[in-house]
Short mmCIF file of C-alpha atoms in Angstrom, two decimals:
data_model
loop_
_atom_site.label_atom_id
_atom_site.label_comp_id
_atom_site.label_asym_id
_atom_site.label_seq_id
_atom_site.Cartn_x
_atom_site.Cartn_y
_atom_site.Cartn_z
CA UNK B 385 245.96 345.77 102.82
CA UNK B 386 246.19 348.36 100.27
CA UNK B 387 248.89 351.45 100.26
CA UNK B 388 250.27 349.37 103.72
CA UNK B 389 247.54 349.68 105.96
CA UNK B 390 248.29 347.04 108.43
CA UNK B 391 245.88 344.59 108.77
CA UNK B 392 246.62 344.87 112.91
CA UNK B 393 244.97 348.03 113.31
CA UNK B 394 241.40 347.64 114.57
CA UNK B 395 237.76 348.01 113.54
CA UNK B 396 238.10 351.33 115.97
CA UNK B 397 241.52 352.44 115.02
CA UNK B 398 240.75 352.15 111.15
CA UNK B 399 236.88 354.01 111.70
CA UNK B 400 238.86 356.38 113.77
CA UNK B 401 241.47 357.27 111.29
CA UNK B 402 238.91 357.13 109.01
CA UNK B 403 236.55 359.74 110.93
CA UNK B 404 239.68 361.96 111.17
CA UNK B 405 240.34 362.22 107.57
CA UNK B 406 238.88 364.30 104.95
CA UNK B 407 236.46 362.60 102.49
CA UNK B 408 238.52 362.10 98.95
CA UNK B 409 241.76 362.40 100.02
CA UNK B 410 244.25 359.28 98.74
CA UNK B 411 244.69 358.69 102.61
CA UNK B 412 241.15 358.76 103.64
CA UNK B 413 240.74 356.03 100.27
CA UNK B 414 243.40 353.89 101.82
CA UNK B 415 241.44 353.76 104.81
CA UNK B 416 238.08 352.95 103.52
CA UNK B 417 239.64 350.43 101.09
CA UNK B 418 241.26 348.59 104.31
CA UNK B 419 238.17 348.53 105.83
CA UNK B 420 236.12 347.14 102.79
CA UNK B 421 238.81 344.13 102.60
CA UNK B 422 238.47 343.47 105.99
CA UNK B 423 235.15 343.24 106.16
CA UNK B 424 234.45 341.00 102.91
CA UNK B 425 234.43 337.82 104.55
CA UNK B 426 231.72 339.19 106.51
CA UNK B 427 229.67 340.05 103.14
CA UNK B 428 230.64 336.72 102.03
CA UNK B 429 229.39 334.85 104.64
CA UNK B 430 225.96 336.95 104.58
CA UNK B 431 225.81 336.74 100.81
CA UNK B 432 225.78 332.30 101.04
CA UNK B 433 222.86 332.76 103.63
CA UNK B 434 221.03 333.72 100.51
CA UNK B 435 222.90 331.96 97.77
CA UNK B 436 220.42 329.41 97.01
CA UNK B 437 217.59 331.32 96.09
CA UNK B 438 218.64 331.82 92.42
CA UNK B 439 220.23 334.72 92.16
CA UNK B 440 224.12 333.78 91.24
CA UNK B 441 226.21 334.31 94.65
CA UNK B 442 228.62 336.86 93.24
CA UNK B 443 225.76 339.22 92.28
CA UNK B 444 224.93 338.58 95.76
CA UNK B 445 228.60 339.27 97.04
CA UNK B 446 228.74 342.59 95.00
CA UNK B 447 225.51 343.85 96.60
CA UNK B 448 226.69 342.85 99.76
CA UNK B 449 229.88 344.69 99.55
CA UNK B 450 227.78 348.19 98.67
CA UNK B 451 225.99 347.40 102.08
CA UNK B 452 229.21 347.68 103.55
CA UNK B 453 230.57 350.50 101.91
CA UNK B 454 227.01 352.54 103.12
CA UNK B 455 227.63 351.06 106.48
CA UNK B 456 231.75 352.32 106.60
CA UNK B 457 230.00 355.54 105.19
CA UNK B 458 227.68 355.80 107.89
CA UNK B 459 229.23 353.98 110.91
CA UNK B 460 228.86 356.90 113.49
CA UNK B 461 231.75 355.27 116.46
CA UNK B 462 230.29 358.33 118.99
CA UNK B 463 227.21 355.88 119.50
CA UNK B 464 229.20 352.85 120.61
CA UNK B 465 228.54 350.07 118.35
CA UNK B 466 230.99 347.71 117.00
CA UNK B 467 231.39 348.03 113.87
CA UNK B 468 230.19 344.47 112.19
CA UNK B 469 227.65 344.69 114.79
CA UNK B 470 226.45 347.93 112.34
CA UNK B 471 227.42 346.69 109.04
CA UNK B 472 225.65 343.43 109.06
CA UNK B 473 221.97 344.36 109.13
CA UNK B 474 222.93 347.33 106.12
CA UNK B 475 224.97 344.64 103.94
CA UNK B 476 221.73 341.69 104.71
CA UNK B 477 219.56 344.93 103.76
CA UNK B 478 220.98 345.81 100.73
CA UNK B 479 221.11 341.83 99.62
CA UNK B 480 217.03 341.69 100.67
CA UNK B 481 216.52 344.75 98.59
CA UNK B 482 218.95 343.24 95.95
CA UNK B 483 215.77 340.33 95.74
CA UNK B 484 213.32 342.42 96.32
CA UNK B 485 213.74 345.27 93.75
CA UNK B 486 216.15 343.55 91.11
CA UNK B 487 214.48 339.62 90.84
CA UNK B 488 210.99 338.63 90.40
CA UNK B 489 209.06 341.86 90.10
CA UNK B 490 205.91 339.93 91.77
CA UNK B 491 206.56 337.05 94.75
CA UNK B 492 206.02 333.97 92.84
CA UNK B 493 204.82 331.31 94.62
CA UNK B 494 208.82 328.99 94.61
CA UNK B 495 207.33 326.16 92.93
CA UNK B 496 206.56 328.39 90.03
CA UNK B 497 209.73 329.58 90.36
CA UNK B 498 211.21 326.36 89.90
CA UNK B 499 208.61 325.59 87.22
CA UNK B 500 209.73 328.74 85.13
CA UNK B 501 213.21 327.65 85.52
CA UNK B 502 213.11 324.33 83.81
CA UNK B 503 210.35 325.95 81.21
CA UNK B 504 213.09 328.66 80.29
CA UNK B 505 215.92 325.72 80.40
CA UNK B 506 213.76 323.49 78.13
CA UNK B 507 212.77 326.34 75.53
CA UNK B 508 216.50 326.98 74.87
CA UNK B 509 217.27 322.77 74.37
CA UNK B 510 214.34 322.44 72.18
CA UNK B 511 215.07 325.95 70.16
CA UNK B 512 218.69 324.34 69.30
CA UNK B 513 217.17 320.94 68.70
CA UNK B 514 214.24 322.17 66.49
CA UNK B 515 216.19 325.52 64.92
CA UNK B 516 212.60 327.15 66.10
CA UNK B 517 211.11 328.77 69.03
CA UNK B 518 208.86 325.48 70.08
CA UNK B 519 205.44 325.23 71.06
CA UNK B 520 203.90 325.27 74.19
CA UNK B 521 203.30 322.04 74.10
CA UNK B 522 206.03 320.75 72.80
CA UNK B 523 207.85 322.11 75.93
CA UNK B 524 205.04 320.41 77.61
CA UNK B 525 205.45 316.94 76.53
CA UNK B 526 209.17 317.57 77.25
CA UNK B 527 208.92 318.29 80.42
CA UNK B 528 206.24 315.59 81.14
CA UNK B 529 204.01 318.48 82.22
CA UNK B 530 200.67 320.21 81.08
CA UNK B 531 200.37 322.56 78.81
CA UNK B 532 198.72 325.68 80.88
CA UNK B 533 201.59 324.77 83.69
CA UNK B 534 204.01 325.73 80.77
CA UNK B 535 201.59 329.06 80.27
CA UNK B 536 201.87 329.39 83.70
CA UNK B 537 204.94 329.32 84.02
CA UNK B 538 205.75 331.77 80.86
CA UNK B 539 203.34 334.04 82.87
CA UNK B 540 205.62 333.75 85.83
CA UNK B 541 208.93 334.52 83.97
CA UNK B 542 207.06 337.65 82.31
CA UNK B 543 207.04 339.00 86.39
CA UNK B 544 210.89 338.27 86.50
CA UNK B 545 212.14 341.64 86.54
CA UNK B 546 214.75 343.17 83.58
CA UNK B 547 216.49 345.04 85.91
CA UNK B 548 219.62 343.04 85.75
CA UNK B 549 219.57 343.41 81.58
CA UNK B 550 220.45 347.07 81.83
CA UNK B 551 224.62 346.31 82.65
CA UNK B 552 226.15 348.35 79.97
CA UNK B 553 227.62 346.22 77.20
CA UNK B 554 230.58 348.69 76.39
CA UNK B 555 232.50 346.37 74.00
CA UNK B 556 229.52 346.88 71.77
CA UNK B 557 228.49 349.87 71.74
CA UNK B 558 231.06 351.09 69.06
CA UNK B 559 229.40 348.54 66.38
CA UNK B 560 225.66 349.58 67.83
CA UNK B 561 226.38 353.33 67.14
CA UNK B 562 227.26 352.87 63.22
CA UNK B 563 223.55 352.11 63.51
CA UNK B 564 222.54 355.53 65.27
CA UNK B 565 222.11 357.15 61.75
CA UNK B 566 219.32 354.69 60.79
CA UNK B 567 217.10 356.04 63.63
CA UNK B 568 215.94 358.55 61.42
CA UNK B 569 215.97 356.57 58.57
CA UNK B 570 213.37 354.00 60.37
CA UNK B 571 211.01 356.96 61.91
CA UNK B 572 210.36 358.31 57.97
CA UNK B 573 207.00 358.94 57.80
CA UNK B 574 205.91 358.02 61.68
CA UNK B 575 203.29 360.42 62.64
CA UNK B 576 205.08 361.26 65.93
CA UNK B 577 208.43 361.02 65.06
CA UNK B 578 209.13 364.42 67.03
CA UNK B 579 208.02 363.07 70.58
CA UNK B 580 209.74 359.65 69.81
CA UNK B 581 212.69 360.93 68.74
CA UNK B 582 214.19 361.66 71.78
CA UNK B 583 212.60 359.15 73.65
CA UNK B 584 214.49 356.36 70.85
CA UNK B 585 217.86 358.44 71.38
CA UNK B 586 217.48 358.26 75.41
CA UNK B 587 217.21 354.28 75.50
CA UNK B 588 220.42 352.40 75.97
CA UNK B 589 222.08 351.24 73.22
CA UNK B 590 221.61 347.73 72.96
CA UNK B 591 217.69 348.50 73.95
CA UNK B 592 217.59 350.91 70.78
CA UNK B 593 219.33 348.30 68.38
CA UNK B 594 216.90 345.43 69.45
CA UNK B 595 214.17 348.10 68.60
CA UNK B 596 215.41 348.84 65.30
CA UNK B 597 215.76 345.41 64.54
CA UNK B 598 212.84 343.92 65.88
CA UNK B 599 210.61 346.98 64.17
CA UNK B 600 211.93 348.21 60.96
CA UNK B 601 214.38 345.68 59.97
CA UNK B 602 211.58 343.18 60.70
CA UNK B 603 214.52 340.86 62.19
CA UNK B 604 212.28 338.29 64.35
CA UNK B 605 212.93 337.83 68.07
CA UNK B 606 214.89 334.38 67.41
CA UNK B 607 217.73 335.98 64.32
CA UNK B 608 218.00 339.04 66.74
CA UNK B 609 218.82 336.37 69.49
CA UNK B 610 221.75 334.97 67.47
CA UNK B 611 223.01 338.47 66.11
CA UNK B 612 223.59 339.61 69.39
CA UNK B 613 224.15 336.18 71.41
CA UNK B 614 221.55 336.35 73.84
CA UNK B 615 218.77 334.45 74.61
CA UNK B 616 215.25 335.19 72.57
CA UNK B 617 213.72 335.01 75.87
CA UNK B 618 216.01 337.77 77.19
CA UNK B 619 215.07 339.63 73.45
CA UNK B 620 211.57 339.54 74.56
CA UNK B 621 212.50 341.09 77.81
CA UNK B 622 213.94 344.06 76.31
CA UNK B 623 211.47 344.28 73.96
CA UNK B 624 208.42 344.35 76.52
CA UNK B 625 210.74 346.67 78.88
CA UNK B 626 211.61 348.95 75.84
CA UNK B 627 207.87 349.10 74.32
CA UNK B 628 206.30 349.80 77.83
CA UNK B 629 208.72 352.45 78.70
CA UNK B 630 207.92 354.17 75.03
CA UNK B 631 203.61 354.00 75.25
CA UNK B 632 204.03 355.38 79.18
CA UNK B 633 206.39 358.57 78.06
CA UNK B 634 204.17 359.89 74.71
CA UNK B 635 201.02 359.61 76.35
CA UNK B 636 203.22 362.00 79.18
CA UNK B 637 203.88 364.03 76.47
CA UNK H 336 187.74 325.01 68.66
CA UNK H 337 187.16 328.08 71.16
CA UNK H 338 185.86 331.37 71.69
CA UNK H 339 186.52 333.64 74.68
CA UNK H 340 185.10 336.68 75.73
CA UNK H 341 186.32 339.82 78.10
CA UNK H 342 184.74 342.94 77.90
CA UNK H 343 186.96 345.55 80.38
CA UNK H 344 186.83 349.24 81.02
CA UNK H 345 188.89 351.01 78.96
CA UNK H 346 190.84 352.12 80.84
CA UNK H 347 195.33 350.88 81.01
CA UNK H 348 194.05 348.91 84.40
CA UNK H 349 193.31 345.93 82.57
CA UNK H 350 195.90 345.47 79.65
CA UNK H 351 197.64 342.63 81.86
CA UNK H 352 194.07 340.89 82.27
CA UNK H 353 193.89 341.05 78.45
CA UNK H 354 197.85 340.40 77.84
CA UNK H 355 197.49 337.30 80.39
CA UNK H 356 194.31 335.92 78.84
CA UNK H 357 195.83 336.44 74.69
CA UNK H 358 198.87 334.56 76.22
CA UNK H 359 197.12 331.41 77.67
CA UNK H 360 195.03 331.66 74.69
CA UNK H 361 197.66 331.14 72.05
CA UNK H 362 198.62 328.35 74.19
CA UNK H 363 195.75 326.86 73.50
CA UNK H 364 196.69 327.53 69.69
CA UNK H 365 199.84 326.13 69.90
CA UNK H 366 201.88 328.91 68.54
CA UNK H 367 205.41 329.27 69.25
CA UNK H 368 206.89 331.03 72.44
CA UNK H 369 208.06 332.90 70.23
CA UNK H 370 205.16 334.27 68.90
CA UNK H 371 203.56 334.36 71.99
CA UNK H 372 205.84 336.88 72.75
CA UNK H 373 205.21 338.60 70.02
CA UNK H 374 201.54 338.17 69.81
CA UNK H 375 201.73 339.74 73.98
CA UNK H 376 203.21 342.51 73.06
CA UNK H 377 201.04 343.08 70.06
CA UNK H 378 198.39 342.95 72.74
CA UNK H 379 199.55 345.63 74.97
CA UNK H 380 199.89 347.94 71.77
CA UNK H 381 196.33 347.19 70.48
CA UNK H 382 194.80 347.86 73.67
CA UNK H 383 196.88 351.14 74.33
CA UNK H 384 195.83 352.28 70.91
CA UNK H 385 192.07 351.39 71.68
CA UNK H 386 192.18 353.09 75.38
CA UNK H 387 193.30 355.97 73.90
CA UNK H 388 190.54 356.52 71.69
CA UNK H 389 187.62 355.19 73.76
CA UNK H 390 186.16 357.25 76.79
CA UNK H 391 187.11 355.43 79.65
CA UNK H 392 183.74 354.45 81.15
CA UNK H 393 182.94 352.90 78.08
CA UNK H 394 183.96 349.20 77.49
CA UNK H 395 186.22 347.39 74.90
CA UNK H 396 185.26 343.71 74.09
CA UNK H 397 187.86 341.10 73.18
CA UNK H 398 187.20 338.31 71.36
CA UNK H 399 189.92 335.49 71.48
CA UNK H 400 189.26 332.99 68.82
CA UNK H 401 191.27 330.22 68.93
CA UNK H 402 191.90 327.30 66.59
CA UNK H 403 194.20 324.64 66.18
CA UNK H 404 197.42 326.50 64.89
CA UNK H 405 195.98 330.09 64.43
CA UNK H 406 194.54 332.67 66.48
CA UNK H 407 192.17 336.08 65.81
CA UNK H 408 192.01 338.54 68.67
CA UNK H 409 189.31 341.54 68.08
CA UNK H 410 189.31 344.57 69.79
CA UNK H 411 185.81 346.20 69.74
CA UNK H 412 184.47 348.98 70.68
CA UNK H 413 180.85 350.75 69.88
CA UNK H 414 182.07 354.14 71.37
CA UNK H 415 185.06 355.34 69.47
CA UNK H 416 185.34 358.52 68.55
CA UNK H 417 188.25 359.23 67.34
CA UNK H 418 190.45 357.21 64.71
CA UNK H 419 193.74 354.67 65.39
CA UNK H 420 196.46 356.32 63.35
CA UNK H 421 197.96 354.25 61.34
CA UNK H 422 201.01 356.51 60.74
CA UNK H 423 202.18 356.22 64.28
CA UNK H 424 205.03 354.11 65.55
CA UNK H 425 202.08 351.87 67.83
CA UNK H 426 201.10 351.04 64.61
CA UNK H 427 204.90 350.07 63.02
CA UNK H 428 205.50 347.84 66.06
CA UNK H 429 201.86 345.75 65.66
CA UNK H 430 202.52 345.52 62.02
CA UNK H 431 206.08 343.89 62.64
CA UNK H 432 204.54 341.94 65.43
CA UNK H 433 201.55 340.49 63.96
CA UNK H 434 201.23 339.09 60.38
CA UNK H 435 197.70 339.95 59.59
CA UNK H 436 195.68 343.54 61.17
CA UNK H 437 192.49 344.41 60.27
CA UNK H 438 190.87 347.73 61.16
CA UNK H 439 187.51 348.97 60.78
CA UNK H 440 186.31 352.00 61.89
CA UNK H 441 182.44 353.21 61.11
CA UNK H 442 180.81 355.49 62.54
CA UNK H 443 181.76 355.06 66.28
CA UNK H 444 182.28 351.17 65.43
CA UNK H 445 185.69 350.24 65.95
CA UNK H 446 187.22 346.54 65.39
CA UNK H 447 190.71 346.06 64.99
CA UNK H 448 191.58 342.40 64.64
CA UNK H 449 194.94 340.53 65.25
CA UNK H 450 196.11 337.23 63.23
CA UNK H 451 198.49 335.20 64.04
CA UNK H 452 199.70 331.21 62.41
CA UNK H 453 201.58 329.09 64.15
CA UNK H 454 204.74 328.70 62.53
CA UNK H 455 205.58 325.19 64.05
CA UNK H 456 205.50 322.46 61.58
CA UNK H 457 204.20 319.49 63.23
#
């Protein structure tokens, strides 16, 4: 237990302490922190209920654990409840939310899931084999499938939301902002530069340098993939996220 | 080898009908994921650019035409009114995007056409 909390005290004892104590002091910290250890088991064991539905378990574990800080955060002890009796519908909420807002975008039937899964996992094999993006139906015959289950499936990946692309990628942002000057260099002689402008400058970095690459270095989606080590797919991703995001705000404007 | 037709309101409602119906047709053309990717995108610019110049209860007809290894998408209209600038970044992004863009624009008559090859070497 951190700062020597001991683990004895209970549920009640800690809440109570907690309760007592101002919000932001070290002390009240130590409390909360004691309480969040405690309880992670808890998360963990929720967060394996939904581990095999393709979402990687400590993702899972880490949304759990925000459920539990809302429900230490929240946990009124006047009203009687035990505690885990409290946190464990707001740590299983924040998980469902988790899928729903952060995973696919649409519910996709699971078989297309699955279907999208071995499409993506075939497109990478065949990209190193061949040293190009391959065809449709080259992933096809591949996969022993048809060719508009492979469309189908691309479809279905489209819906798989890029929520979880937007962690910040701090080690790289010091090499990605040497690049900030050629942001007016690219929008020479764009019409709208103005109204882009700060729409450009307000995307995050990595988004902006894919951009840049993708649209005035004319860089295609597979070279950009291997500059910055991700996946084309993912390229595509940001791009479609990125491009979307840019139409929607000038026609606001 | 094939020719499909759509004709939607133009109106952003249906740029996923036309995004989802360019992507199954290049497919059909065997391009690369790739530059399906590419070629969807180019898609959702194109029609943006068209919506915004057509009156929305007028219609825009798409014309997929598909071939082994290439495909043409055009984007027509008969009530455009105003031109596509082509100084605007829409109009950066489908030139990286697509290899070959045709516009025409007479009188109200508006056809901007998409090319794309597939790359794959059989």
């Amino acid at each position: 237990m951190p700062n020597g909390i001991d683990s004895q005290f209970s549920d009640r004892e800690l809440l109570e302490q907690l309760a007592a104590l101002d919000a932001g002091t070290p002390e009240h910290e130590s409390f909360r922190a004691a309480l969040i250890e405690k309880h992670l088991p808890l998360v963990q064991f929720l967060a394996r209920k939904f581990a095999d539905r393709g979402e990687p378990l400590d993702d899972l574990i880490q949304v759990g654990t925000i459920g539990l800080i809302k429900a230490i955060d929240r946990f009124d002890a006047s009203l009687g409840f035990e505690f885990s009796t409290f946190a464990t519908p707001n740590i299983v909420g924040e998980i469902k939310r988790h899928f729903r807002d952060k995973t696919w975008a649409v519910r996709v039937p699971r078989r297309l899931q699955e279907l999208s899964a071995s499409v993506a996992k075939a497109r990478d094999e065949l990209t190193n084999k061949l040293d190009r993006s391959p065809t449709t139906s080259e992933i096809a015959k591949h996969l022993g499938i048809a060719v508009h289950d492979v469309v189908e499936a691309l479809e279905a990946h489209a819906a798989y939301s890029t929520v979880s692309l937007d962690v910040p990628h701090d080690d790289e942002s010091s090499a990605m902002s040497e690049r900030l000057g050629s942001l007016d260099e690219a929008l020479e002689g764009i019409e709208n530069r103005e109204s882009l402008r700060p729409l450009l400058a307000a995307l995050p970095e990595r988004d902006k340098q894919i951009l840049l690459m993708r649209f005035f270095d004319n860089m295609t989606q597979g070279q950009i993939a291997t500059q910055m080590g991700i996946s084309q797919m993912h390229v595509s991703r940001i791009l479609t996220k990125t491009l979307a995001a840019l139409r929607e705000n000038l026609t606001d404007t | 080898m094939a020719t499909i037709q759509l004709s939607v309101p133009a109106t952003p409602a249906f740029v996923g009908l036309i995004r989802s119906a360019a992507g199954h047709a290049a497919a059909h053309a065997d391009l690369t994921v790739e530059q399906i990717d590419d070629l969807r995108l180019a898609v959702d610019e194109a029609y943006a650019l068209l919506v915004n110049v057509v009156a929305d209860d007028r219609d825009i007809h798409v014309t997929f035409d598909v071939q082994p290894g290439q495909i043409r998408i055009d984007f027509h209209s008969a009530d455009a009114a105003q031109p596509i600038p082509r100084d605007g970044f829409a109009w950066t992004v489908l030139q990286a995007l697509v290899p070959q863009i045709d516009l025409v624009h007479t009188d109200n008559a508006l056809t901007l056409s998409l090319e794309m090859m597939t790359v794959a070497s059989a």
